[in-house]
Backbone as JSON, one array per atom type, in Angstrom:
{
  "sequence": "MKLILLGAPGAGKGTVAKLLTAIDGSVQISTGDILRGAVQAGTDLGKEAEGYMKRGDLVPDSLIMGIMEKRLQEDDCAKGFLLDGFPRTIPQAEALKELLAKLDITLDKAVNIDVPKDIILDRLCTRRTCENSDCQAIYNVKSNPPKQEGICDKCGSKVIQREDETEQAISHRLATYNEKTAPLIGFYEKEGLLLSVEATSSDAVIEAVKKLSL",
  "N": [[0.97, -0.99, 0.1], [0.91, 2.07, -1.17], [0.34, 5.46, 0.41], [-0.56, 8.83, 0.15], [-1.53, 10.88, 3.01], [-4.34, 13.11, 2.89], [-5.23, 16.53, 4.46], [-6.24, 18.2, 6.5], [-4.04, 20.2, 9.04], [-4.09, 18.4, 12.5], [-6.15, 17.36, 11.27], [-6.21, 14.43, 11.32], [-4.18, 12.39, 10.3], [-2.03, 11.6, 11.25], [-3.17, 9.65, 13.16], [-4.16, 8.31, 11.79], [-2.7, 7.33, 9.67], [-0.69, 4.98, 11.88], [-2.59, 3.22, 12.33], [-2.43, 2.08, 10.44], [-0.22, 1.2, 9.02], [-0.39, -0.64, 10.68], [-1.58, -2.48, 10.18], [-0.4, -3.87, 7.58], [1.38, -3.91, 7.65], [3.03, -0.98, 6.38], [5.12, 1.47, 5.8], [5.2, 4.65, 7.86], [5.61, 7.4, 6.65], [5.98, 10.75, 7.73], [7.56, 14.17, 7.16], [7.71, 16.58, 9.48], [8.0, 14.67, 11.82], [10.63, 13.81, 11.25], [11.63, 16.7, 10.46], [12.07, 17.65, 13.03], [12.62, 16.16, 14.81], [15.19, 16.62, 13.42], [15.71, 19.27, 14.18], [15.86, 19.18, 17.14], [18.02, 18.0, 17.08], [20.15, 19.52, 15.6], [21.11, 19.5, 13.76], [22.19, 20.54, 9.88], [20.34, 20.23, 8.64], [18.94, 20.64, 10.84], [19.03, 23.31, 11.6], [18.09, 25.49, 10.0], [15.48, 24.42, 9.09], [14.39, 25.12, 11.1], [13.77, 27.64, 11.6], [11.88, 28.34, 9.86], [9.14, 26.92, 10.92], [9.29, 27.15, 13.68], [7.47, 29.99, 12.52], [5.26, 28.62, 11.32], [5.8, 28.29, 8.77], [6.08, 27.23, 5.03], [8.2, 24.48, 5.03], [10.95, 25.76, 3.27], [10.98, 23.32, -0.52], [13.26, 23.0, -2.04], [14.32, 21.46, 0.55], [12.84, 19.23, 1.57], [12.47, 17.82, -0.34], [14.69, 17.0, -1.35], [15.4, 15.28, 0.93], [12.6, 13.27, 0.57], [13.65, 11.73, -1.06], [15.53, 10.27, 0.01], [14.87, 9.16, 2.23], [13.03, 7.17, 0.64], [13.33, 5.0, -0.69], [14.91, 3.38, 1.36], [15.32, 0.83, 2.7], [12.83, -0.21, 4.67], [10.69, 0.66, 3.63], [10.39, -1.13, 0.61], [7.8, -2.6, 1.46], [6.05, -1.05, 1.47], [4.31, 2.78, 1.98], [3.05, 5.32, 3.63], [2.14, 8.16, 4.15], [2.65, 10.96, 4.86], [1.53, 14.6, 5.9], [3.1, 15.41, 3.32], [2.55, 15.46, -0.06], [2.44, 18.99, 0.29], [2.45, 21.35, -1.43], [1.21, 22.53, -4.93], [3.41, 22.8, -6.52], [5.01, 20.92, -5.76], [3.91, 18.8, -5.11], [3.8, 18.1, -8.51], [6.23, 17.28, -8.11], [7.08, 15.02, -6.96], [5.5, 13.28, -8.41], [7.52, 12.83, -10.72], [9.39, 12.47, -8.82], [8.53, 10.31, -7.85], [8.57, 8.31, -10.33], [11.38, 8.96, -11.11], [11.91, 7.08, -8.89], [10.97, 4.57, -10.73], [8.37, 4.26, -8.3], [4.99, 2.8, -8.0], [2.35, 5.34, -6.53], [-0.54, 4.33, -5.26], [-3.33, 5.41, -4.36], [-4.52, 8.67, -3.54], [-5.9, 9.91, 0.3], [-8.2, 12.13, 1.05], [-8.64, 12.74, 4.64], [-11.82, 14.91, 5.45], [-12.28, 18.24, 7.91], [-14.87, 19.14, 9.87], [-13.39, 22.57, 10.55], [-13.93, 23.61, 13.1], [-13.54, 21.74, 14.98], [-11.19, 20.53, 14.36], [-9.53, 22.89, 15.62], [-10.5, 22.92, 18.22], [-8.68, 20.63, 18.74], [-6.86, 20.64, 18.75], [-5.22, 22.85, 20.15], [-6.76, 21.41, 22.58], [-3.93, 20.17, 22.15], [-0.74, 17.76, 23.3], [2.34, 17.41, 23.18], [5.22, 14.67, 24.26], [8.81, 15.55, 24.51], [11.06, 14.04, 23.64], [12.81, 13.37, 21.38], [12.4, 10.28, 20.25], [10.2, 9.3, 21.1], [7.86, 10.94, 20.95], [5.15, 10.83, 21.44], [1.19, 11.61, 21.07], [-0.75, 13.47, 23.13], [-3.88, 14.58, 24.58], [-5.28, 17.36, 26.74], [-7.78, 17.71, 27.44], [-9.2, 14.64, 26.52], [-8.03, 12.87, 26.54], [-5.03, 13.09, 29.12], [-1.79, 12.78, 30.17], [-0.88, 10.19, 32.9], [0.48, 11.3, 34.37], [0.61, 14.79, 35.54], [1.6, 16.72, 32.98], [4.18, 15.08, 32.84], [4.97, 12.31, 30.59], [3.66, 9.57, 29.72], [5.09, 7.32, 28.34], [7.75, 7.15, 28.17], [8.56, 9.6, 30.86], [9.37, 11.77, 29.49], [9.09, 15.56, 29.42], [5.52, 16.98, 29.13], [4.92, 19.14, 26.46], [3.75, 21.54, 25.06], [3.57, 22.32, 21.25], [4.97, 25.3, 20.12], [3.81, 25.95, 17.15], [0.98, 24.74, 18.07], [0.04, 26.88, 19.01], [-3.33, 29.36, 19.1], [-2.58, 30.94, 18.21], [-1.42, 30.36, 15.51], [-2.21, 28.68, 14.55], [-4.32, 28.89, 13.51], [-2.83, 30.5, 11.41], [-1.57, 28.38, 9.84], [-3.86, 26.98, 8.95], [-4.86, 28.53, 8.06], [-2.77, 29.18, 5.27], [-2.67, 26.4, 4.51], [-4.79, 26.46, 3.15], [-4.47, 27.94, 1.51], [-2.28, 26.8, 0.34], [-1.88, 24.14, -0.01], [-4.9, 23.02, 0.45], [-5.62, 22.19, -3.06], [-4.69, 21.04, -3.43], [-6.09, 18.92, -3.03], [-7.86, 18.97, -5.62], [-5.97, 17.98, -7.43], [-4.72, 15.14, -7.74], [-7.95, 14.22, -7.72], [-8.17, 14.95, -10.36], [-5.93, 13.06, -11.31], [-6.74, 11.11, -10.83], [-6.68, 9.88, -8.23], [-7.8, 10.02, -6.3], [-8.91, 9.28, -3.13], [-11.81, 10.43, -0.4], [-12.47, 10.63, 2.51], [-15.07, 12.04, 5.31], [-14.69, 12.37, 7.95], [-15.14, 12.12, 11.24], [-13.72, 10.35, 13.52], [-10.78, 8.4, 12.46], [-11.19, 5.24, 12.59], [-12.91, 5.42, 10.9], [-11.98, 6.44, 8.45], [-9.53, 4.45, 7.94], [-11.58, 2.11, 7.21], [-12.73, 2.19, 4.5], [-10.81, 3.11, 3.93], [-9.63, 0.05, 3.47], [-11.98, -0.44, 1.89], [-10.64, -0.15, -0.3], [-9.1, -1.76, -0.91], [-6.49, -2.56, -1.46]],
  "CA": [[-0.23, -0.08, 0.09], [1.93, 3.73, -1.02], [-0.63, 6.49, -0.13], [-0.39, 10.17, 0.22], [-2.7, 10.66, 3.5], [-4.36, 14.57, 3.46], [-6.25, 16.63, 5.35], [-5.63, 19.46, 7.53], [-3.65, 19.85, 10.1], [-5.36, 18.54, 12.9], [-6.95, 16.2, 10.68], [-5.51, 13.2, 12.05], [-3.46, 12.13, 9.45], [-0.44, 11.1, 11.68], [-3.03, 8.23, 13.79], [-4.79, 7.1, 10.48], [-1.35, 6.45, 9.06], [-0.1, 4.22, 12.88], [-3.35, 2.46, 11.88], [-3.74, 1.6, 8.72], [0.65, 0.49, 9.22], [-0.23, -1.64, 11.85], [-2.31, -3.49, 9.07], [0.0, -3.98, 6.84], [3.04, -3.95, 7.52], [4.08, -0.4, 5.63], [5.34, 2.44, 7.12], [5.19, 5.86, 8.12], [7.03, 9.08, 6.98], [6.01, 11.86, 7.77], [8.57, 14.67, 7.4], [7.16, 15.99, 10.44], [8.03, 14.65, 12.07], [11.91, 14.09, 10.13], [12.06, 17.49, 10.58], [11.89, 17.73, 14.43], [13.82, 15.14, 14.73], [16.93, 16.87, 13.04], [15.72, 20.87, 15.28], [16.11, 18.77, 17.87], [19.41, 16.97, 16.78], [20.82, 20.07, 15.84], [21.94, 19.46, 12.11], [22.42, 21.35, 10.0], [19.06, 20.81, 7.7], [17.38, 20.99, 11.45], [18.93, 24.49, 12.13], [18.14, 25.03, 8.84], [13.85, 24.27, 8.97], [13.93, 25.65, 12.62], [13.2, 29.22, 11.65], [10.05, 28.23, 8.93], [9.42, 25.83, 11.73], [8.19, 28.32, 14.58], [7.27, 30.84, 11.98], [4.47, 28.3, 10.83], [5.99, 28.26, 7.22], [6.78, 25.81, 4.43], [10.04, 24.71, 4.74], [10.75, 24.81, 1.3], [10.86, 22.64, -1.7], [14.63, 21.99, -2.07], [14.97, 20.31, 1.86], [11.61, 18.04, 2.1], [12.79, 17.33, -1.65], [16.45, 16.48, -0.42], [14.61, 14.43, 2.44], [12.32, 12.47, 0.39], [14.9, 10.99, -2.47], [16.61, 9.8, 0.51], [13.37, 8.97, 2.76], [11.89, 6.88, -0.11], [15.05, 3.98, -0.73], [15.46, 3.04, 2.88], [14.81, -0.62, 3.16], [11.44, -0.33, 5.1], [9.67, 1.13, 1.75], [9.38, -1.8, 0.24], [6.32, -2.93, 2.24], [4.61, -0.23, 1.52], [4.57, 3.41, 2.99], [1.75, 6.76, 3.4], [2.39, 10.04, 2.99], [2.1, 11.81, 6.04], [1.49, 15.49, 5.49], [2.98, 15.77, 3.05], [2.98, 16.81, -0.53], [1.81, 20.18, 0.92], [2.39, 22.59, -2.29], [0.78, 22.3, -6.3], [4.98, 22.7, -6.96], [6.36, 19.32, -4.45], [3.28, 17.01, -5.16], [4.43, 17.64, -9.55], [8.06, 17.0, -7.61], [7.21, 13.86, -5.39], [5.39, 12.37, -9.33], [8.83, 12.27, -11.05], [10.5, 11.25, -7.91], [8.57, 8.7, -7.88], [8.08, 8.08, -11.56], [11.93, 8.5, -11.37], [12.53, 5.67, -8.41], [9.47, 3.93, -10.43], [7.72, 4.17, -7.22], [3.17, 3.85, -8.26], [1.26, 5.43, -5.56], [-1.54, 3.3, -5.77], [-4.22, 6.71, -3.69], [-4.33, 9.94, -2.5], [-6.33, 9.81, 0.81], [-8.31, 13.11, 1.43], [-9.27, 13.12, 5.55], [-11.7, 16.06, 5.68], [-12.68, 17.36, 8.92], [-14.64, 20.69, 10.13], [-12.49, 23.89, 10.79], [-14.13, 24.21, 14.73], [-13.09, 20.32, 15.28], [-9.57, 20.82, 14.69], [-9.13, 24.13, 16.1], [-10.23, 22.49, 19.17], [-7.69, 19.33, 18.76], [-5.29, 20.79, 18.37], [-5.35, 23.81, 21.34], [-5.35, 20.94, 23.71], [-2.91, 18.97, 22.0], [0.68, 18.14, 24.05], [3.28, 15.99, 22.85], [5.9, 14.39, 24.59], [9.72, 16.5, 23.65], [11.71, 13.31, 23.32], [12.42, 12.98, 19.6], [12.69, 9.73, 19.9], [8.86, 8.96, 21.45], [6.41, 11.9, 20.14], [3.99, 10.6, 21.9], [0.79, 12.63, 21.69], [-1.23, 14.0, 24.19], [-4.95, 15.36, 24.25], [-5.29, 17.79, 27.86], [-8.89, 17.15, 27.28], [-10.05, 13.58, 26.32], [-6.3, 12.25, 26.64], [-4.17, 13.46, 29.53], [-0.92, 12.16, 30.84], [-1.07, 10.1, 34.12], [0.5, 12.67, 35.05], [0.46, 15.93, 34.24], [2.65, 17.47, 32.32], [5.23, 13.73, 32.16], [4.65, 10.96, 28.94], [3.61, 8.05, 30.28], [5.73, 6.41, 27.95], [9.52, 7.62, 28.17], [8.63, 9.59, 31.58], [10.02, 13.05, 29.24], [8.85, 16.67, 30.21], [5.15, 16.41, 28.31], [4.36, 20.7, 26.18], [1.88, 22.22, 24.19], [4.31, 23.07, 20.57], [4.6, 26.2, 19.31], [2.85, 25.96, 16.21], [0.34, 24.55, 18.09], [-1.73, 27.95, 20.18], [-3.82, 29.3, 18.92], [-1.91, 31.63, 17.12], [-0.6, 29.25, 15.03], [-3.27, 27.34, 14.67], [-4.59, 29.62, 12.38], [-1.98, 30.98, 10.34], [-0.36, 27.08, 9.44], [-5.06, 26.46, 9.22], [-5.17, 29.58, 6.65], [-1.88, 28.52, 5.21], [-3.01, 24.89, 4.4], [-6.29, 26.55, 2.32], [-4.12, 29.06, 0.76], [-0.81, 26.07, -0.94], [-2.1, 22.88, 0.73], [-5.82, 22.11, 0.1], [-5.34, 22.51, -3.75], [-4.01, 19.43, -4.41], [-7.69, 17.31, -3.28], [-7.5, 19.11, -7.11], [-4.93, 17.77, -8.41], [-4.93, 14.0, -7.45], [-8.9, 14.49, -8.28], [-7.48, 14.57, -11.97], [-5.06, 12.05, -11.55], [-7.14, 9.72, -10.45], [-5.96, 8.99, -7.39], [-8.55, 10.67, -4.7], [-9.92, 8.87, -2.57], [-11.97, 12.24, 0.06], [-13.42, 10.1, 3.21], [-15.73, 12.61, 5.5], [-14.93, 12.23, 9.37], [-14.6, 12.62, 12.56], [-13.14, 9.26, 13.89], [-10.46, 7.36, 12.62], [-12.07, 4.08, 12.26], [-13.89, 5.5, 9.93], [-11.13, 6.7, 7.59], [-9.43, 2.92, 8.44], [-12.66, 1.86, 7.12], [-13.23, 3.34, 3.74], [-9.35, 2.61, 2.74], [-9.12, -1.06, 3.71], [-12.93, -1.01, 0.36], [-10.7, 0.1, -1.18], [-9.08, -3.44, -1.24], [-4.67, -2.19, -2.83]],
  "C": [[0.89, 0.88, 0.04], [0.12, 4.51, -1.18], [0.16, 8.04, 0.57], [-1.3, 9.86, 1.39], [-2.26, 13.0, 3.25], [-5.34, 15.15, 3.75], [-5.7, 17.7, 6.18], [-4.47, 19.32, 8.63], [-4.19, 19.63, 11.22], [-6.28, 17.37, 12.6], [-7.07, 15.23, 11.07], [-4.97, 12.36, 11.91], [-2.37, 10.92, 10.18], [-0.77, 9.85, 12.61], [-3.65, 7.52, 12.96], [-3.53, 6.35, 10.17], [-0.46, 5.39, 10.36], [-1.05, 3.42, 12.63], [-3.49, 1.72, 11.34], [-1.82, 0.84, 9.06], [0.79, -0.6, 9.85], [-1.08, -3.05, 10.85], [-2.05, -3.92, 8.45], [0.98, -3.64, 6.54], [3.76, -2.58, 6.48], [3.8, 0.62, 6.65], [5.45, 3.77, 6.96], [6.03, 7.0, 7.61], [5.86, 10.44, 7.08], [7.24, 13.7, 7.68], [8.26, 15.62, 8.38], [8.21, 16.54, 11.39], [10.15, 14.23, 12.56], [12.94, 15.59, 10.62], [12.87, 18.4, 12.06], [12.18, 16.99, 15.08], [14.97, 15.98, 14.48], [17.39, 18.62, 13.81], [15.97, 20.06, 15.9], [17.77, 18.28, 17.87], [20.6, 17.76, 16.89], [21.37, 20.35, 14.38], [21.7, 20.08, 11.44], [21.54, 21.58, 9.12], [18.0, 21.39, 9.59], [17.36, 22.79, 12.04], [18.32, 25.33, 10.63], [16.21, 25.64, 8.58], [12.97, 24.78, 10.14], [12.55, 26.86, 12.06], [11.38, 28.9, 11.03], [9.69, 27.57, 10.05], [7.17, 26.55, 12.46], [7.29, 28.99, 13.9], [4.93, 30.02, 11.58], [4.48, 28.39, 9.53], [6.34, 27.06, 6.72], [8.05, 25.75, 4.83], [10.11, 24.6, 3.19], [11.88, 23.3, 0.36], [12.42, 22.28, -1.51], [14.25, 20.76, -0.82], [14.19, 19.19, 1.78], [12.15, 17.95, 1.06], [13.53, 15.71, -1.76], [15.48, 14.68, 0.0], [14.55, 12.72, 2.17], [12.73, 11.36, -0.63], [15.01, 10.63, -0.91], [16.16, 8.87, 0.81], [13.04, 6.98, 1.84], [12.92, 5.26, -0.06], [15.15, 3.28, 0.16], [14.49, 1.45, 3.1], [13.54, -1.12, 3.04], [10.22, -0.51, 4.92], [9.12, 0.17, 0.74], [8.73, -2.28, 0.43], [5.77, -2.44, 1.63], [4.4, 1.26, 2.43], [3.67, 4.65, 2.9], [2.98, 7.28, 3.84], [2.28, 10.64, 3.67], [2.38, 13.17, 6.23], [2.6, 16.06, 4.5], [2.83, 15.39, 0.98], [2.46, 17.41, -0.06], [1.28, 21.23, -0.78], [1.94, 21.22, -3.5], [2.6, 21.39, -6.63], [5.69, 20.95, -6.7], [5.05, 18.06, -5.1], [3.89, 17.27, -7.52], [6.25, 16.76, -9.0], [8.36, 15.27, -7.41], [5.96, 12.8, -7.09], [6.58, 12.33, -9.98], [10.11, 11.99, -10.16], [10.09, 9.95, -7.48], [8.8, 7.41, -9.42], [10.25, 7.62, -11.62], [12.65, 6.58, -10.18], [11.77, 4.26, -8.8], [9.41, 3.6, -9.06], [5.98, 3.89, -8.05], [2.93, 3.41, -6.98], [-0.09, 4.86, -5.39], [-3.4, 5.19, -4.93], [-3.92, 7.99, -2.57], [-5.93, 10.39, -1.43], [-7.13, 11.3, 1.42], [-9.3, 13.37, 2.85], [-10.36, 14.79, 6.04], [-12.8, 16.91, 6.41], [-13.46, 19.3, 9.73], [-12.94, 21.8, 11.16], [-12.58, 23.77, 12.66], [-13.81, 23.03, 15.45], [-11.58, 20.47, 15.19], [-8.74, 21.82, 15.05], [-9.39, 23.53, 17.82], [-9.67, 21.26, 19.63], [-7.11, 19.98, 19.3], [-4.92, 22.42, 19.64], [-4.85, 23.24, 22.42], [-4.73, 20.07, 23.23], [-1.88, 18.48, 23.2], [1.13, 17.03, 23.78], [4.62, 16.37, 23.93], [7.77, 15.48, 23.55], [10.42, 15.62, 23.72], [11.05, 13.03, 22.38], [11.37, 12.05, 19.15], [11.62, 8.67, 20.75], [7.79, 9.8, 20.79], [5.45, 11.49, 20.75], [2.66, 11.4, 22.16], [-0.82, 12.44, 22.28], [-2.52, 14.59, 24.21], [-5.21, 16.02, 26.11], [-6.97, 17.07, 28.07], [-9.43, 15.38, 27.45], [-8.73, 12.43, 26.07], [-4.63, 12.21, 26.85], [-3.2, 12.37, 29.56], [-0.94, 11.51, 32.46], [-1.15, 11.22, 35.08], [0.91, 13.91, 34.64], [2.02, 16.48, 33.9], [4.21, 16.72, 31.8], [4.81, 12.67, 30.9], [5.07, 9.7, 30.26], [4.54, 7.07, 30.15], [7.14, 6.48, 28.43], [9.16, 8.43, 29.75], [9.08, 11.56, 31.49], [8.91, 14.07, 29.45], [7.51, 16.8, 28.3], [4.14, 18.2, 27.51], [3.89, 21.42, 24.92], [3.45, 22.96, 22.87], [4.01, 24.83, 20.33], [3.97, 26.63, 18.26], [1.54, 25.07, 17.0], [-0.96, 25.35, 19.06], [-1.99, 27.83, 19.78], [-3.59, 29.52, 17.48], [-1.99, 31.18, 15.88], [-0.8, 28.97, 14.6], [-3.36, 27.72, 13.3], [-4.21, 29.74, 11.89], [-1.62, 29.31, 9.81], [-2.76, 26.77, 8.2], [-5.15, 27.49, 7.2], [-4.25, 29.48, 5.37], [-2.12, 27.31, 4.15], [-4.18, 25.44, 3.4], [-6.03, 27.66, 0.88], [-4.07, 27.51, -0.39], [-1.36, 24.98, -0.35], [-3.21, 22.21, -0.03], [-6.77, 21.87, -2.16], [-5.04, 21.59, -4.87], [-5.05, 18.57, -4.29], [-7.94, 17.59, -5.24], [-6.88, 18.0, -8.38], [-4.43, 16.79, -8.55], [-6.59, 13.61, -8.03], [-8.64, 13.9, -9.84], [-6.25, 13.71, -12.18], [-5.76, 10.76, -11.81], [-7.79, 8.9, -9.42], [-6.52, 9.18, -6.1], [-9.73, 10.24, -4.22], [-10.56, 10.05, -0.63], [-13.22, 10.96, 1.45], [-14.21, 11.26, 4.18], [-15.72, 12.1, 7.51], [-14.6, 12.45, 10.46], [-13.5, 11.76, 13.57], [-11.73, 8.88, 13.05], [-10.34, 7.1, 11.82], [-12.99, 4.07, 11.36], [-12.96, 6.11, 8.52], [-10.01, 5.09, 7.1], [-10.0, 2.36, 7.36], [-12.74, 1.93, 5.44], [-10.86, 3.48, 2.72], [-9.44, 1.28, 2.45], [-10.28, -1.63, 2.23], [-12.04, -1.15, -0.54], [-9.97, -1.27, -1.6], [-7.3, -3.37, -2.4], [-4.24, -4.37, -2.4]]
}
């Protein structure tokens, strides 16, 4: 299964990706996780990307495409992959199409998770993340808080509100998404690869993907 997951920040792409990879052994590729890891490790890529990410802006394509080419050739992608949060713009989608052709990889579907804006805002403003880049466990202060406030259940590291998940940053991210990323829905529809699912639960998205019989 080789899928792209589309949807606004907070639509549940990461959760859906984790559930799908558990079903068929494919690997989740999140450019966000790769970049955040690079920032924490203080690599050249991380330093370059950090300024963009703090502002809620998109990281330049040249940085992202280099990451993707390297990542898609790693052994664990042979069983399939889910691109979570990439591509984000039409130029990235076109560059990815060229890259996949170059690597002789065929994409199965682009799955769009359609969630109302008010639900997304509530989800993200109450979301907290483990600051340990090897863990990155996600919590929600309303629906899924850590057992001990501010401490990760899994690894004991500090649980934080990410700088890009304050209400101001989220509103900026949603505006950026609507301007630059939402047009991807039309792009993949024209390519004959779009599956759009209106759902607020991850289970509904999983069921729709299972029906593809990929």
